[in-house]
């Protein structure tokens, strides 16, 4: 068990777990005197004895039991948060399943994902191409990139990555002999236009 300087509560819990001051000292790599002083500091701060001491043994008091249970619960929560923070700052690792639209996926998204894998070698990405809405709740896809409006955006967290400008192109000869185009609805008047 690692001991952090000034962690009197950690010393207290080690005494509770090991049964006596000497065993706690061995466990923490401290001297028995350092363990005794840590317990005394806690007792002075709390203004109550945590252990009843004799020359042969230490017994936890009723107040000590209350304090031990509260300290254990708090220590478990601190350990949980520390593990969470460590995982956030750690290198991304594991498998990420991504669904992308075919054309945008091949030309834009997949190269970006490959660069991400080069930056984080512990990360593995599987890419599937589809125009269908991915089911993010069945566990087969972690992330989906789609073009257009989302039909049920209330069930998912969506982030706009960008906007795409659509331009209609044609030959000068086509436009010279066709009705003028001012908007998408004008395409209906173009008989040569194939949907």
mmCIF file of N, CA, C and O in Angstrom, residues 3 5 13 17 23 26 33-34 48 51 53 71 91 95 104 108 115 131 135 153 169 171 187:
data_model
loop_
_atom_site.group_PDB
_atom_site.id
_atom_site.type_symbol
_atom_site.label_atom_id
_atom_site.label_comp_id
_atom_site.label_asym_id
_atom_site.label_seq_id
_atom_site.Cartn_x
_atom_site.Cartn_y
_atom_site.Cartn_z
ATOM 1 N N UNK A 3 1.811 5.049 0.795
ATOM 2 C CA UNK A 3 1.438 6.063 1.776
ATOM 3 C C UNK A 3 1.845 7.437 1.265
ATOM 4 O O UNK A 3 2.964 7.635 0.808
ATOM 5 N N UNK A 5 2.568 11.335 2.181
ATOM 6 C CA UNK A 5 2.897 12.137 3.364
ATOM 7 C C UNK A 5 1.711 12.998 3.783
ATOM 8 O O UNK A 5 1.051 13.610 2.953
ATOM 9 N N UNK A 13 -6.888 4.114 8.497
ATOM 10 C CA UNK A 13 -7.539 2.979 7.833
ATOM 11 C C UNK A 13 -6.622 1.760 7.774
ATOM 12 O O UNK A 13 -7.093 0.622 7.907
ATOM 13 N N UNK A 17 -7.484 -1.885 9.221
ATOM 14 C CA UNK A 17 -7.438 -3.078 8.378
ATOM 15 C C UNK A 17 -6.447 -4.113 8.886
ATOM 16 O O UNK A 17 -6.701 -5.318 8.805
ATOM 17 N N UNK A 23 1.675 -3.574 12.610
ATOM 18 C CA UNK A 23 1.360 -4.163 11.299
ATOM 19 C C UNK A 23 1.069 -3.070 10.280
ATOM 20 O O UNK A 23 1.479 -3.167 9.113
ATOM 21 N N UNK A 26 4.363 -1.600 9.123
ATOM 22 C CA UNK A 26 5.016 -2.477 8.144
ATOM 23 C C UNK A 26 4.342 -2.359 6.777
ATOM 24 O O UNK A 26 5.015 -2.297 5.744
ATOM 25 N N UNK A 33 6.364 4.578 15.425
ATOM 26 C CA UNK A 33 6.236 5.909 16.016
ATOM 27 C C UNK A 33 5.492 6.857 15.078
ATOM 28 O O UNK A 33 4.642 7.646 15.521
ATOM 29 N N UNK A 34 5.761 6.784 13.784
ATOM 30 C CA UNK A 34 5.072 7.646 12.813
ATOM 31 C C UNK A 34 3.587 7.315 12.754
ATOM 32 O O UNK A 34 2.737 8.212 12.633
ATOM 33 N N UNK A 48 -11.463 13.243 20.194
ATOM 34 C CA UNK A 48 -12.032 11.981 20.683
ATOM 35 C C UNK A 48 -11.041 10.854 20.405
ATOM 36 O O UNK A 48 -10.345 10.874 19.387
ATOM 37 N N UNK A 51 -8.905 4.807 19.281
ATOM 38 C CA UNK A 51 -8.505 3.479 19.746
ATOM 39 C C UNK A 51 -8.322 3.518 21.252
ATOM 40 O O UNK A 51 -7.900 4.523 21.825
ATOM 41 N N UNK A 53 -5.949 1.939 23.899
ATOM 42 C CA UNK A 53 -4.630 1.316 23.830
ATOM 43 C C UNK A 53 -4.230 0.724 25.162
ATOM 44 O O UNK A 53 -4.413 1.339 26.203
ATOM 45 N N UNK A 71 -14.709 7.332 6.669
ATOM 46 C CA UNK A 71 -13.443 7.477 5.931
ATOM 47 C C UNK A 71 -13.344 6.461 4.800
ATOM 48 O O UNK A 71 -12.871 6.787 3.707
ATOM 49 N N UNK A 91 -3.970 7.843 -22.623
ATOM 50 C CA UNK A 91 -4.029 7.719 -24.068
ATOM 51 C C UNK A 91 -5.280 6.951 -24.476
ATOM 52 O O UNK A 91 -5.586 5.914 -23.898
ATOM 53 N N UNK A 95 -11.316 -0.325 -29.060
ATOM 54 C CA UNK A 95 -11.979 -0.424 -30.362
ATOM 55 C C UNK A 95 -13.067 0.643 -30.474
ATOM 56 O O UNK A 95 -13.872 0.807 -29.563
ATOM 57 N N UNK A 104 -18.452 10.765 -48.545
ATOM 58 C CA UNK A 104 -17.816 11.620 -47.547
ATOM 59 C C UNK A 104 -16.893 10.792 -46.658
ATOM 60 O O UNK A 104 -15.806 11.231 -46.284
ATOM 61 N N UNK A 108 -13.144 12.026 -46.830
ATOM 62 C CA UNK A 108 -12.850 12.976 -45.753
ATOM 63 C C UNK A 108 -12.678 12.293 -44.394
ATOM 64 O O UNK A 108 -11.663 12.470 -43.716
ATOM 65 N N UNK A 115 -5.415 9.158 -39.469
ATOM 66 C CA UNK A 115 -4.479 10.064 -38.789
ATOM 67 C C UNK A 115 -4.640 9.954 -37.276
ATOM 68 O O UNK A 115 -3.654 9.993 -36.522
ATOM 69 N N UNK A 131 -25.651 4.760 -45.827
ATOM 70 C CA UNK A 131 -26.459 5.982 -45.849
ATOM 71 C C UNK A 131 -27.623 5.862 -44.867
ATOM 72 O O UNK A 131 -28.305 6.843 -44.595
ATOM 73 N N UNK A 135 -27.886 2.675 -35.751
ATOM 74 C CA UNK A 135 -28.488 2.470 -34.431
ATOM 75 C C UNK A 135 -27.375 2.550 -33.392
ATOM 76 O O UNK A 135 -26.594 1.633 -33.222
ATOM 77 N N UNK A 153 -33.196 13.553 -33.498
ATOM 78 C CA UNK A 153 -32.027 14.094 -32.818
ATOM 79 C C UNK A 153 -32.203 14.163 -31.301
ATOM 80 O O UNK A 153 -31.242 14.350 -30.583
ATOM 81 N N UNK A 169 -23.756 22.212 -61.884
ATOM 82 C CA UNK A 169 -22.837 22.502 -62.984
ATOM 83 C C UNK A 169 -23.427 21.975 -64.287
ATOM 84 O O UNK A 169 -24.124 20.963 -64.299
ATOM 85 N N UNK A 171 -22.880 22.422 -68.972
ATOM 86 C CA UNK A 171 -22.120 23.018 -70.070
ATOM 87 C C UNK A 171 -22.756 24.339 -70.473
ATOM 88 O O UNK A 171 -23.964 24.551 -70.289
ATOM 89 N N UNK A 187 -35.468 23.512 -61.440
ATOM 90 C CA UNK A 187 -35.055 22.282 -62.143
ATOM 91 C C UNK A 187 -36.252 21.551 -62.740
ATOM 92 O O UNK A 187 -36.116 20.829 -63.720
#
